[in-house]
Amino acid sequence: MIKIFLFGCLIPLFLLGTLVQASECQNPFPHRNQLPMSAIFLELSPLTPCTLESGFYQIETMLQASNTIVIDSPGELSASRMILDHERWEQTLVFRIGTGLKTDFGLTLRYVEEGPGNWDKLLREYHQIIGFPYTARKLKQNFEYHYWQYNPDTQEKIETTEPQRGIGDMVFSFRHELGKTEIWENPIRWGYRIEFKQPSRSDLPTISSGNSDVGLGLLASTSGNISGFPLAFWLNIGAVRPGNTKHKVYPQKPTFFSGGTGMNVDLSNTWNADCANSRCVFTI
């Protein structure tokens, strides 16, 4: 069972004064999958197609935290297996600068900590009170860290019980806005992006894949108004070609799809709600 909590704030800072953005141009909060076997690869994080004007820059930060327990049942010993018991904290910093011609560049930096955590007892009691399944939490009640994968066909195994921490992979991003089109009288902004992941470490199996990835994606957004509340909707569709990694014992696909959808609503002059890929956060 996975519990993911999103903290922090989205802090836009602009050079040469204040840049006023349309609602559909506000970036969704920069989050991603927290499972180590997915987080070591490039993920095309939520992004609007609107680019920054030349000379303007933007800084955003987000703190994510998750507590996860996954234990395969004993009846599946003959298949590829996984044991995951961890707490993960990930601080993300995104810097983006406009270069003109509806183009901007971005750099994403992360610091990640993987360890035993302190939420096991709290989440076990929470699942018991709410009535959610918590069989794995009954079996693993101690505050410990365990990451184990095994493939009986190849007899490959990855196992670590030592907490890991370090700088995550750097992501370089190129974004270009293509313009606007109308669909059913609704203006739609379009754009595309190219992203490249530079690995940080080759010896941290839950933080870095140890190899470079490249991704290409299409971006779209639109806006509206419901009961007086400004709304913005966005859609990302793309694909990633990951580099080979020794950290994954399951067969690795040469390419995988990455993207998502979400919405942003201004509740007041100070409060904003942002939901993307089943995750929501309130910002001021």
PDB file of C-alpha atoms in Angstrom:
ATOM      1  CA  MET A   1       0.000   0.000   0.000  1.00  0.00           C
ATOM      2  CA  ILE A   2       1.364   3.385  -0.982  1.00  0.00           C
ATOM      3  CA  LYS A   3       0.804   6.685   0.786  1.00  0.00           C
ATOM      4  CA  ILE A   4       2.176   9.762  -0.915  1.00  0.00           C
ATOM      5  CA  PHE A   5       2.212  13.210   0.685  1.00  0.00           C
ATOM      6  CA  LEU A   6       3.119  16.347  -1.243  1.00  0.00           C
ATOM      7  CA  PHE A   7       4.525  19.363   0.581  1.00  0.00           C
ATOM      8  CA  GLY A   8       6.142  22.623  -0.375  1.00  0.00           C
ATOM      9  CA  CYS A   9       5.156  25.429  -2.657  1.00  0.00           C
ATOM     10  CA  LEU A  10       5.497  26.481  -6.237  1.00  0.00           C
ATOM     11  CA  ILE A  11       7.526  29.679  -6.190  1.00  0.00           C
ATOM     12  CA  PRO A  12       7.713  31.573  -9.513  1.00  0.00           C
ATOM     13  CA  LEU A  13      10.429  34.251  -9.588  1.00  0.00           C
ATOM     14  CA  PHE A  14      10.769  36.427 -12.647  1.00  0.00           C
ATOM     15  CA  LEU A  15      13.503  38.660 -13.989  1.00  0.00           C
ATOM     16  CA  LEU A  16      12.684  42.133 -15.345  1.00  0.00           C
ATOM     17  CA  GLY A  17       9.489  42.505 -13.365  1.00  0.00           C
ATOM     18  CA  THR A  18       6.356  40.436 -12.991  1.00  0.00           C
ATOM     19  CA  LEU A  19       5.196  38.209 -15.807  1.00  0.00           C
ATOM     20  CA  VAL A  20       1.399  37.877 -15.890  1.00  0.00           C
ATOM     21  CA  GLN A  21       0.366  34.411 -17.042  1.00  0.00           C
ATOM     22  CA  ALA A  22      -2.963  33.092 -18.272  1.00  0.00           C
ATOM     23  CA  SER A  23      -4.432  30.362 -16.103  1.00  0.00           C
ATOM     24  CA  GLU A  24      -3.617  27.647 -18.649  1.00  0.00           C
ATOM     25  CA  CYS A  25       0.035  28.765 -18.543  1.00  0.00           C
ATOM     26  CA  GLN A  26       0.568  27.987 -14.859  1.00  0.00           C
ATOM     27  CA  ASN A  27       2.806  24.938 -14.541  1.00  0.00           C
ATOM     28  CA  PRO A  28       1.365  21.940 -12.661  1.00  0.00           C
ATOM     29  CA  PHE A  29       3.338  21.060  -9.548  1.00  0.00           C
ATOM     30  CA  PRO A  30       6.529  19.151 -10.435  1.00  0.00           C
ATOM     31  CA  HIS A  31       5.889  15.645  -9.073  1.00  0.00           C
ATOM     32  CA  ARG A  32       6.694  12.119 -10.220  1.00  0.00           C
ATOM     33  CA  ASN A  33       6.352   8.424  -9.337  1.00  0.00           C
ATOM     34  CA  GLN A  34       8.007   7.620  -5.988  1.00  0.00           C
ATOM     35  CA  LEU A  35       8.529   3.858  -6.465  1.00  0.00           C
ATOM     36  CA  PRO A  36      12.304   3.300  -6.783  1.00  0.00           C
ATOM     37  CA  MET A  37      12.035   0.943  -9.761  1.00  0.00           C
ATOM     38  CA  SER A  38      10.238   3.721 -11.704  1.00  0.00           C
ATOM     39  CA  ALA A  39      11.880   6.818 -10.192  1.00  0.00           C
ATOM     40  CA  ILE A  40      15.355   5.864 -11.425  1.00  0.00           C
ATOM     41  CA  PHE A  41      14.252   6.552 -15.019  1.00  0.00           C
ATOM     42  CA  LEU A  42      13.301   9.788 -16.767  1.00  0.00           C
ATOM     43  CA  GLU A  43       9.649  10.679 -16.251  1.00  0.00           C
ATOM     44  CA  LEU A  44       8.034  13.455 -18.294  1.00  0.00           C
ATOM     45  CA  SER A  45       6.758  15.481 -15.335  1.00  0.00           C
ATOM     46  CA  PRO A  46       3.622  17.646 -15.779  1.00  0.00           C
ATOM     47  CA  LEU A  47       4.267  20.743 -17.884  1.00  0.00           C
ATOM     48  CA  THR A  48       2.226  23.418 -19.669  1.00  0.00           C
ATOM     49  CA  PRO A  49       2.999  24.271 -23.331  1.00  0.00           C
ATOM     50  CA  CYS A  50       3.361  28.002 -22.500  1.00  0.00           C
ATOM     51  CA  THR A  51       6.969  29.150 -22.740  1.00  0.00           C
ATOM     52  CA  LEU A  52       8.638  32.008 -20.880  1.00  0.00           C
ATOM     53  CA  GLU A  53       9.380  35.236 -22.692  1.00  0.00           C
ATOM     54  CA  SER A  54      12.968  36.130 -23.493  1.00  0.00           C
ATOM     55  CA  GLY A  55      14.842  37.295 -20.395  1.00  0.00           C
ATOM     56  CA  PHE A  56      12.340  35.938 -17.898  1.00  0.00           C
ATOM     57  CA  TYR A  57      13.196  33.091 -15.570  1.00  0.00           C
ATOM     58  CA  GLN A  58      11.216  30.869 -13.215  1.00  0.00           C
ATOM     59  CA  ILE A  59      12.121  28.819 -10.144  1.00  0.00           C
ATOM     60  CA  GLU A  60       9.845  26.146  -8.638  1.00  0.00           C
ATOM     61  CA  THR A  61      10.407  23.796  -5.725  1.00  0.00           C
ATOM     62  CA  MET A  62       8.473  20.835  -4.327  1.00  0.00           C
ATOM     63  CA  LEU A  63       9.038  18.378  -1.483  1.00  0.00           C
ATOM     64  CA  GLN A  64       7.532  14.900  -1.907  1.00  0.00           C
ATOM     65  CA  ALA A  65       7.375  12.190   0.745  1.00  0.00           C
ATOM     66  CA  SER A  66       6.079   8.620   0.495  1.00  0.00           C
ATOM     67  CA  ASN A  67       5.857   5.526   2.697  1.00  0.00           C
ATOM     68  CA  THR A  68       5.501   2.209   0.857  1.00  0.00           C
ATOM     69  CA  ILE A  69       5.276  -1.476   1.758  1.00  0.00           C
ATOM     70  CA  VAL A  70       4.974  -4.124  -0.975  1.00  0.00           C
ATOM     71  CA  ILE A  71       5.518  -7.821  -0.199  1.00  0.00           C
ATOM     72  CA  ASP A  72       4.781 -10.600  -2.697  1.00  0.00           C
ATOM     73  CA  SER A  73       2.700 -13.465  -1.349  1.00  0.00           C
ATOM     74  CA  PRO A  74       4.505 -16.789  -0.617  1.00  0.00           C
ATOM     75  CA  GLY A  75       2.523 -18.480  -3.387  1.00  0.00           C
ATOM     76  CA  GLU A  76       4.451 -16.509  -6.029  1.00  0.00           C
ATOM     77  CA  LEU A  77       7.972 -17.672  -5.176  1.00  0.00           C
ATOM     78  CA  SER A  78       8.465 -19.205  -8.635  1.00  0.00           C
ATOM     79  CA  ALA A  79       7.893 -15.846 -10.354  1.00  0.00           C
ATOM     80  CA  SER A  80       9.864 -12.614 -10.308  1.00  0.00           C
ATOM     81  CA  ARG A  81       9.476 -11.191  -6.828  1.00  0.00           C
ATOM     82  CA  MET A  82       9.825  -7.903  -5.049  1.00  0.00           C
ATOM     83  CA  ILE A  83       9.989  -6.733  -1.439  1.00  0.00           C
ATOM     84  CA  LEU A  84       9.848  -3.004  -0.836  1.00  0.00           C
ATOM     85  CA  ASP A  85       9.674  -1.376   2.590  1.00  0.00           C
ATOM     86  CA  HIS A  86      10.801   2.219   2.576  1.00  0.00           C
ATOM     87  CA  GLU A  87      10.168   5.889   3.223  1.00  0.00           C
ATOM     88  CA  ARG A  88      11.257   8.299   0.516  1.00  0.00           C
ATOM     89  CA  TRP A  89      11.817  12.063   0.674  1.00  0.00           C
ATOM     90  CA  GLU A  90      12.554  13.934  -2.512  1.00  0.00           C
ATOM     91  CA  GLN A  91      13.258  17.659  -2.861  1.00  0.00           C
ATOM     92  CA  THR A  92      12.871  18.968  -6.406  1.00  0.00           C
ATOM     93  CA  LEU A  93      14.179  22.279  -7.737  1.00  0.00           C
ATOM     94  CA  VAL A  94      13.252  23.387 -11.263  1.00  0.00           C
ATOM     95  CA  PHE A  95      14.910  26.338 -13.004  1.00  0.00           C
ATOM     96  CA  ARG A  96      13.629  27.570 -16.386  1.00  0.00           C
ATOM     97  CA  ILE A  97      14.642  30.528 -18.547  1.00  0.00           C
ATOM     98  CA  GLY A  98      13.057  32.024 -21.662  1.00  0.00           C
ATOM     99  CA  THR A  99      15.176  32.514 -24.781  1.00  0.00           C
ATOM    100  CA  GLY A 100      12.666  34.019 -27.220  1.00  0.00           C
ATOM    101  CA  LEU A 101      10.986  32.602 -30.340  1.00  0.00           C
ATOM    102  CA  LYS A 102       8.488  30.806 -28.049  1.00  0.00           C
ATOM    103  CA  THR A 103      11.280  28.632 -26.671  1.00  0.00           C
ATOM    104  CA  ASP A 104      12.689  28.091 -23.194  1.00  0.00           C
ATOM    105  CA  PHE A 105      15.132  25.773 -21.440  1.00  0.00           C
ATOM    106  CA  GLY A 106      14.856  24.053 -18.069  1.00  0.00           C
ATOM    107  CA  LEU A 107      17.073  22.292 -15.548  1.00  0.00           C
ATOM    108  CA  THR A 108      15.686  19.972 -12.839  1.00  0.00           C
ATOM    109  CA  LEU A 109      17.743  19.056  -9.772  1.00  0.00           C
ATOM    110  CA  ARG A 110      16.761  16.617  -7.015  1.00  0.00           C
ATOM    111  CA  TYR A 111      17.972  15.433  -3.635  1.00  0.00           C
ATOM    112  CA  VAL A 112      16.630  12.033  -2.523  1.00  0.00           C
ATOM    113  CA  GLU A 113      16.670  10.154   0.779  1.00  0.00           C
ATOM    114  CA  GLU A 114      15.588   6.488   1.046  1.00  0.00           C
ATOM    115  CA  GLY A 115      15.400   4.917   4.491  1.00  0.00           C
ATOM    116  CA  PRO A 116      13.305   3.246   7.206  1.00  0.00           C
ATOM    117  CA  GLY A 117      11.236   6.322   8.086  1.00  0.00           C
ATOM    118  CA  ASN A 118       8.989   6.928  11.059  1.00  0.00           C
ATOM    119  CA  TRP A 119       5.472   6.569   9.642  1.00  0.00           C
ATOM    120  CA  ASP A 120       4.954   2.787   9.772  1.00  0.00           C
ATOM    121  CA  LYS A 121       3.028   2.724  13.052  1.00  0.00           C
ATOM    122  CA  LEU A 122       0.941   5.790  12.135  1.00  0.00           C
ATOM    123  CA  LEU A 123      -0.057   4.412   8.729  1.00  0.00           C
ATOM    124  CA  ARG A 124      -0.768   0.942  10.144  1.00  0.00           C
ATOM    125  CA  GLU A 125      -3.202   2.471  12.656  1.00  0.00           C
ATOM    126  CA  TYR A 126      -4.692   4.677   9.935  1.00  0.00           C
ATOM    127  CA  HIS A 127      -5.378   1.675   7.659  1.00  0.00           C
ATOM    128  CA  GLN A 128      -6.898  -0.220  10.580  1.00  0.00           C
ATOM    129  CA  ILE A 129      -9.246   2.642  11.543  1.00  0.00           C
ATOM    130  CA  ILE A 130     -10.324   3.442   7.958  1.00  0.00           C
ATOM    131  CA  GLY A 131     -10.661  -0.228   7.015  1.00  0.00           C
ATOM    132  CA  PHE A 132      -8.121  -0.208   4.193  1.00  0.00           C
ATOM    133  CA  PRO A 133      -6.125  -3.409   3.511  1.00  0.00           C
ATOM    134  CA  TYR A 134      -2.882  -3.517   5.471  1.00  0.00           C
ATOM    135  CA  THR A 135      -1.766  -7.156   5.391  1.00  0.00           C
ATOM    136  CA  ALA A 136       1.799  -6.206   4.417  1.00  0.00           C
ATOM    137  CA  ARG A 137       1.990  -3.715   7.289  1.00  0.00           C
ATOM    138  CA  LYS A 138       0.984  -6.466   9.748  1.00  0.00           C
ATOM    139  CA  LEU A 139       3.917  -8.570   8.531  1.00  0.00           C
ATOM    140  CA  LYS A 140       6.444  -5.718   8.550  1.00  0.00           C
ATOM    141  CA  GLN A 141       5.820  -3.715  11.705  1.00  0.00           C
ATOM    142  CA  ASN A 142       9.382  -2.637  12.448  1.00  0.00           C
ATOM    143  CA  PHE A 143      10.887   0.611  11.243  1.00  0.00           C
ATOM    144  CA  GLU A 144      13.285  -0.797   8.685  1.00  0.00           C
ATOM    145  CA  TYR A 145      14.425  -0.316   5.109  1.00  0.00           C
ATOM    146  CA  HIS A 146      14.439  -3.219   2.657  1.00  0.00           C
ATOM    147  CA  TYR A 147      14.615  -3.219  -1.139  1.00  0.00           C
ATOM    148  CA  TRP A 148      14.800  -6.636  -2.822  1.00  0.00           C
ATOM    149  CA  GLN A 149      14.113  -7.871  -6.359  1.00  0.00           C
ATOM    150  CA  TYR A 150      14.711 -11.375  -7.679  1.00  0.00           C
ATOM    151  CA  ASN A 151      14.274 -13.070 -11.047  1.00  0.00           C
ATOM    152  CA  PRO A 152      14.390 -16.900 -10.811  1.00  0.00           C
ATOM    153  CA  ASP A 153      14.819 -17.266 -14.601  1.00  0.00           C
ATOM    154  CA  THR A 154      18.084 -15.326 -14.687  1.00  0.00           C
ATOM    155  CA  GLN A 155      18.882 -15.710 -10.967  1.00  0.00           C
ATOM    156  CA  GLU A 156      19.541 -11.978 -10.845  1.00  0.00           C
ATOM    157  CA  LYS A 157      19.026 -10.298  -7.498  1.00  0.00           C
ATOM    158  CA  ILE A 158      19.167  -6.784  -6.110  1.00  0.00           C
ATOM    159  CA  GLU A 159      19.038  -6.353  -2.365  1.00  0.00           C
ATOM    160  CA  THR A 160      19.879  -3.467  -0.073  1.00  0.00           C
ATOM    161  CA  THR A 161      19.026  -2.705   3.529  1.00  0.00           C
ATOM    162  CA  GLU A 162      21.352   0.285   3.829  1.00  0.00           C
ATOM    163  CA  PRO A 163      19.589   3.679   3.574  1.00  0.00           C
ATOM    164  CA  GLN A 164      20.495   5.617   0.464  1.00  0.00           C
ATOM    165  CA  ARG A 165      20.760   9.357  -0.017  1.00  0.00           C
ATOM    166  CA  GLY A 166      22.272  11.602  -2.630  1.00  0.00           C
ATOM    167  CA  ILE A 167      21.790  13.950  -5.541  1.00  0.00           C
ATOM    168  CA  GLY A 168      19.299  12.551  -8.039  1.00  0.00           C
ATOM    169  CA  ASP A 169      19.624  12.593 -11.814  1.00  0.00           C
ATOM    170  CA  MET A 170      19.708  15.984 -13.554  1.00  0.00           C
ATOM    171  CA  VAL A 171      17.112  16.615 -16.267  1.00  0.00           C
ATOM    172  CA  PHE A 172      17.675  19.098 -19.112  1.00  0.00           C
ATOM    173  CA  SER A 173      14.517  20.287 -20.881  1.00  0.00           C
ATOM    174  CA  PHE A 174      13.801  22.093 -24.168  1.00  0.00           C
ATOM    175  CA  ARG A 175      10.239  23.410 -24.678  1.00  0.00           C
ATOM    176  CA  HIS A 176       8.689  25.077 -27.736  1.00  0.00           C
ATOM    177  CA  GLU A 177       5.187  26.542 -28.003  1.00  0.00           C
ATOM    178  CA  LEU A 178       3.531  25.864 -31.363  1.00  0.00           C
ATOM    179  CA  GLY A 179       0.589  28.248 -30.971  1.00  0.00           C
ATOM    180  CA  LYS A 180      -3.192  27.988 -30.587  1.00  0.00           C
ATOM    181  CA  THR A 181      -5.953  26.071 -32.328  1.00  0.00           C
ATOM    182  CA  GLU A 182      -9.686  25.879 -31.646  1.00  0.00           C
ATOM    183  CA  ILE A 183     -11.579  22.663 -30.935  1.00  0.00           C
ATOM    184  CA  TRP A 184     -15.332  23.020 -30.404  1.00  0.00           C
ATOM    185  CA  GLU A 185     -14.831  26.796 -29.933  1.00  0.00           C
ATOM    186  CA  ASN A 186     -12.274  26.223 -27.158  1.00  0.00           C
ATOM    187  CA  PRO A 187      -8.770  27.662 -27.689  1.00  0.00           C
ATOM    188  CA  ILE A 188      -6.091  24.998 -27.184  1.00  0.00           C
ATOM    189  CA  ARG A 189      -2.416  25.813 -26.687  1.00  0.00           C
ATOM    190  CA  TRP A 190       0.016  23.310 -28.183  1.00  0.00           C
ATOM    191  CA  GLY A 191       3.692  22.651 -27.804  1.00  0.00           C
ATOM    192  CA  TYR A 192       6.352  19.979 -27.548  1.00  0.00           C
ATOM    193  CA  ARG A 193       9.381  19.219 -25.413  1.00  0.00           C
ATOM    194  CA  ILE A 194      12.610  17.250 -25.544  1.00  0.00           C
ATOM    195  CA  GLU A 195      14.211  16.115 -22.285  1.00  0.00           C
ATOM    196  CA  PHE A 196      17.508  14.463 -21.445  1.00  0.00           C
ATOM    197  CA  LYS A 197      18.402  12.821 -18.135  1.00  0.00           C
ATOM    198  CA  GLN A 198      22.014  12.872 -17.002  1.00  0.00           C
ATOM    199  CA  PRO A 199      22.703  10.158 -14.373  1.00  0.00           C
ATOM    200  CA  SER A 200      24.145  11.240 -11.037  1.00  0.00           C
ATOM    201  CA  ARG A 201      25.438   7.947  -9.592  1.00  0.00           C
ATOM    202  CA  SER A 202      25.846   4.345 -10.678  1.00  0.00           C
ATOM    203  CA  ASP A 203      25.987   2.852  -7.161  1.00  0.00           C
ATOM    204  CA  LEU A 204      22.593   3.998  -5.776  1.00  0.00           C
ATOM    205  CA  PRO A 205      20.024   1.524  -7.195  1.00  0.00           C
ATOM    206  CA  THR A 206      16.951   3.317  -5.790  1.00  0.00           C
ATOM    207  CA  ILE A 207      18.051   6.845  -6.779  1.00  0.00           C
ATOM    208  CA  SER A 208      19.739   6.622 -10.192  1.00  0.00           C
ATOM    209  CA  SER A 209      19.654   4.139 -13.062  1.00  0.00           C
ATOM    210  CA  GLY A 210      23.294   4.918 -13.806  1.00  0.00           C
ATOM    211  CA  ASN A 211      22.555   5.672 -17.461  1.00  0.00           C
ATOM    212  CA  SER A 212      21.128   8.469 -19.635  1.00  0.00           C
ATOM    213  CA  ASP A 213      17.519   8.622 -20.860  1.00  0.00           C
ATOM    214  CA  VAL A 214      15.883  10.792 -23.525  1.00  0.00           C
ATOM    215  CA  GLY A 215      12.203  11.719 -23.874  1.00  0.00           C
ATOM    216  CA  LEU A 216       9.929  13.458 -26.394  1.00  0.00           C
ATOM    217  CA  GLY A 217       6.438  14.739 -25.558  1.00  0.00           C
ATOM    218  CA  LEU A 218       3.471  16.767 -26.806  1.00  0.00           C
ATOM    219  CA  LEU A 219       1.886  19.413 -24.537  1.00  0.00           C
ATOM    220  CA  ALA A 220      -1.621  20.892 -24.568  1.00  0.00           C
ATOM    221  CA  SER A 221      -3.629  23.150 -22.273  1.00  0.00           C
ATOM    222  CA  THR A 222      -6.876  25.116 -22.211  1.00  0.00           C
ATOM    223  CA  SER A 223      -8.862  27.166 -19.709  1.00  0.00           C
ATOM    224  CA  GLY A 224     -12.444  27.884 -18.711  1.00  0.00           C
ATOM    225  CA  ASN A 225     -14.676  29.134 -15.918  1.00  0.00           C
ATOM    226  CA  ILE A 226     -17.095  27.128 -13.764  1.00  0.00           C
ATOM    227  CA  SER A 227     -19.303  28.903 -11.212  1.00  0.00           C
ATOM    228  CA  GLY A 228     -16.947  31.852 -11.147  1.00  0.00           C
ATOM    229  CA  PHE A 229     -13.783  29.800 -10.529  1.00  0.00           C
ATOM    230  CA  PRO A 230     -11.077  30.024 -13.239  1.00  0.00           C
ATOM    231  CA  LEU A 231     -10.049  26.550 -14.366  1.00  0.00           C
ATOM    232  CA  ALA A 232      -7.161  25.295 -16.464  1.00  0.00           C
ATOM    233  CA  PHE A 233      -6.759  21.829 -17.970  1.00  0.00           C
ATOM    234  CA  TRP A 234      -3.613  20.273 -19.398  1.00  0.00           C
ATOM    235  CA  LEU A 235      -2.607  17.070 -21.180  1.00  0.00           C
ATOM    236  CA  ASN A 236       0.862  15.592 -21.740  1.00  0.00           C
ATOM    237  CA  ILE A 237       1.604  12.661 -24.054  1.00  0.00           C
ATOM    238  CA  GLY A 238       5.099  11.362 -24.707  1.00  0.00           C
ATOM    239  CA  ALA A 239       7.590   8.538 -24.797  1.00  0.00           C
ATOM    240  CA  VAL A 240      10.939   7.833 -23.117  1.00  0.00           C
ATOM    241  CA  ARG A 241      13.862   5.797 -24.375  1.00  0.00           C
ATOM    242  CA  PRO A 242      15.784   4.734 -21.253  1.00  0.00           C
ATOM    243  CA  GLY A 243      19.381   3.662 -21.110  1.00  0.00           C
ATOM    244  CA  ASN A 244      20.099   0.131 -19.926  1.00  0.00           C
ATOM    245  CA  THR A 245      20.578  -0.249 -16.187  1.00  0.00           C
ATOM    246  CA  LYS A 246      21.930  -3.024 -13.997  1.00  0.00           C
ATOM    247  CA  HIS A 247      19.532  -2.011 -11.206  1.00  0.00           C
ATOM    248  CA  LYS A 248      16.428  -3.725 -12.642  1.00  0.00           C
ATOM    249  CA  VAL A 249      16.095  -7.525 -12.727  1.00  0.00           C
ATOM    250  CA  TYR A 250      12.826  -7.467 -14.679  1.00  0.00           C
ATOM    251  CA  PRO A 251      12.994  -7.328 -18.504  1.00  0.00           C
ATOM    252  CA  GLN A 252      13.466  -3.698 -19.569  1.00  0.00           C
ATOM    253  CA  LYS A 253      11.509  -2.294 -22.500  1.00  0.00           C
ATOM    254  CA  PRO A 254      13.467  -0.194 -25.025  1.00  0.00           C
ATOM    255  CA  THR A 255      10.756   2.515 -24.945  1.00  0.00           C
ATOM    256  CA  PHE A 256       7.843   3.358 -22.633  1.00  0.00           C
ATOM    257  CA  PHE A 257       5.034   5.918 -22.694  1.00  0.00           C
ATOM    258  CA  SER A 258       5.017   8.771 -20.189  1.00  0.00           C
ATOM    259  CA  GLY A 259       2.453  11.514 -19.669  1.00  0.00           C
ATOM    260  CA  GLY A 260      -0.648  12.486 -17.772  1.00  0.00           C
ATOM    261  CA  THR A 261      -3.508  14.903 -17.357  1.00  0.00           C
ATOM    262  CA  GLY A 262      -4.762  17.257 -14.668  1.00  0.00           C
ATOM    263  CA  MET A 263      -6.404  20.532 -13.760  1.00  0.00           C
ATOM    264  CA  ASN A 264      -5.753  23.750 -11.864  1.00  0.00           C
ATOM    265  CA  VAL A 265      -8.394  25.897 -10.150  1.00  0.00           C
ATOM    266  CA  ASP A 266      -8.041  29.308  -8.481  1.00  0.00           C
ATOM    267  CA  LEU A 267     -10.134  29.089  -5.298  1.00  0.00           C
ATOM    268  CA  SER A 268      -9.331  32.666  -4.248  1.00  0.00           C
ATOM    269  CA  ASN A 269      -6.691  35.341  -4.724  1.00  0.00           C
ATOM    270  CA  THR A 270      -4.322  33.380  -2.455  1.00  0.00           C
ATOM    271  CA  TRP A 271      -5.413  29.706  -2.612  1.00  0.00           C
ATOM    272  CA  ASN A 272      -4.923  27.418  -5.590  1.00  0.00           C
ATOM    273  CA  ALA A 273      -5.741  23.713  -6.046  1.00  0.00           C
ATOM    274  CA  ASP A 274      -3.706  21.588  -8.442  1.00  0.00           C
ATOM    275  CA  CYS A 275      -4.546  17.962  -9.294  1.00  0.00           C
ATOM    276  CA  ALA A 276      -2.482  15.801 -11.618  1.00  0.00           C
ATOM    277  CA  ASN A 277      -2.286  12.038 -12.146  1.00  0.00           C
ATOM    278  CA  SER A 278      -4.357  11.256  -9.011  1.00  0.00           C
ATOM    279  CA  ARG A 279      -2.299  13.608  -6.817  1.00  0.00           C
ATOM    280  CA  CYS A 280      -3.545  16.937  -5.451  1.00  0.00           C
ATOM    281  CA  VAL A 281      -1.875  19.826  -3.676  1.00  0.00           C
ATOM    282  CA  PHE A 282      -3.047  23.192  -2.338  1.00  0.00           C
ATOM    283  CA  THR A 283      -0.710  26.143  -2.729  1.00  0.00           C
ATOM    284  CA  ILE A 284      -0.700  29.767  -1.598  1.00  0.00           C
TER     285      ILE A 284
END
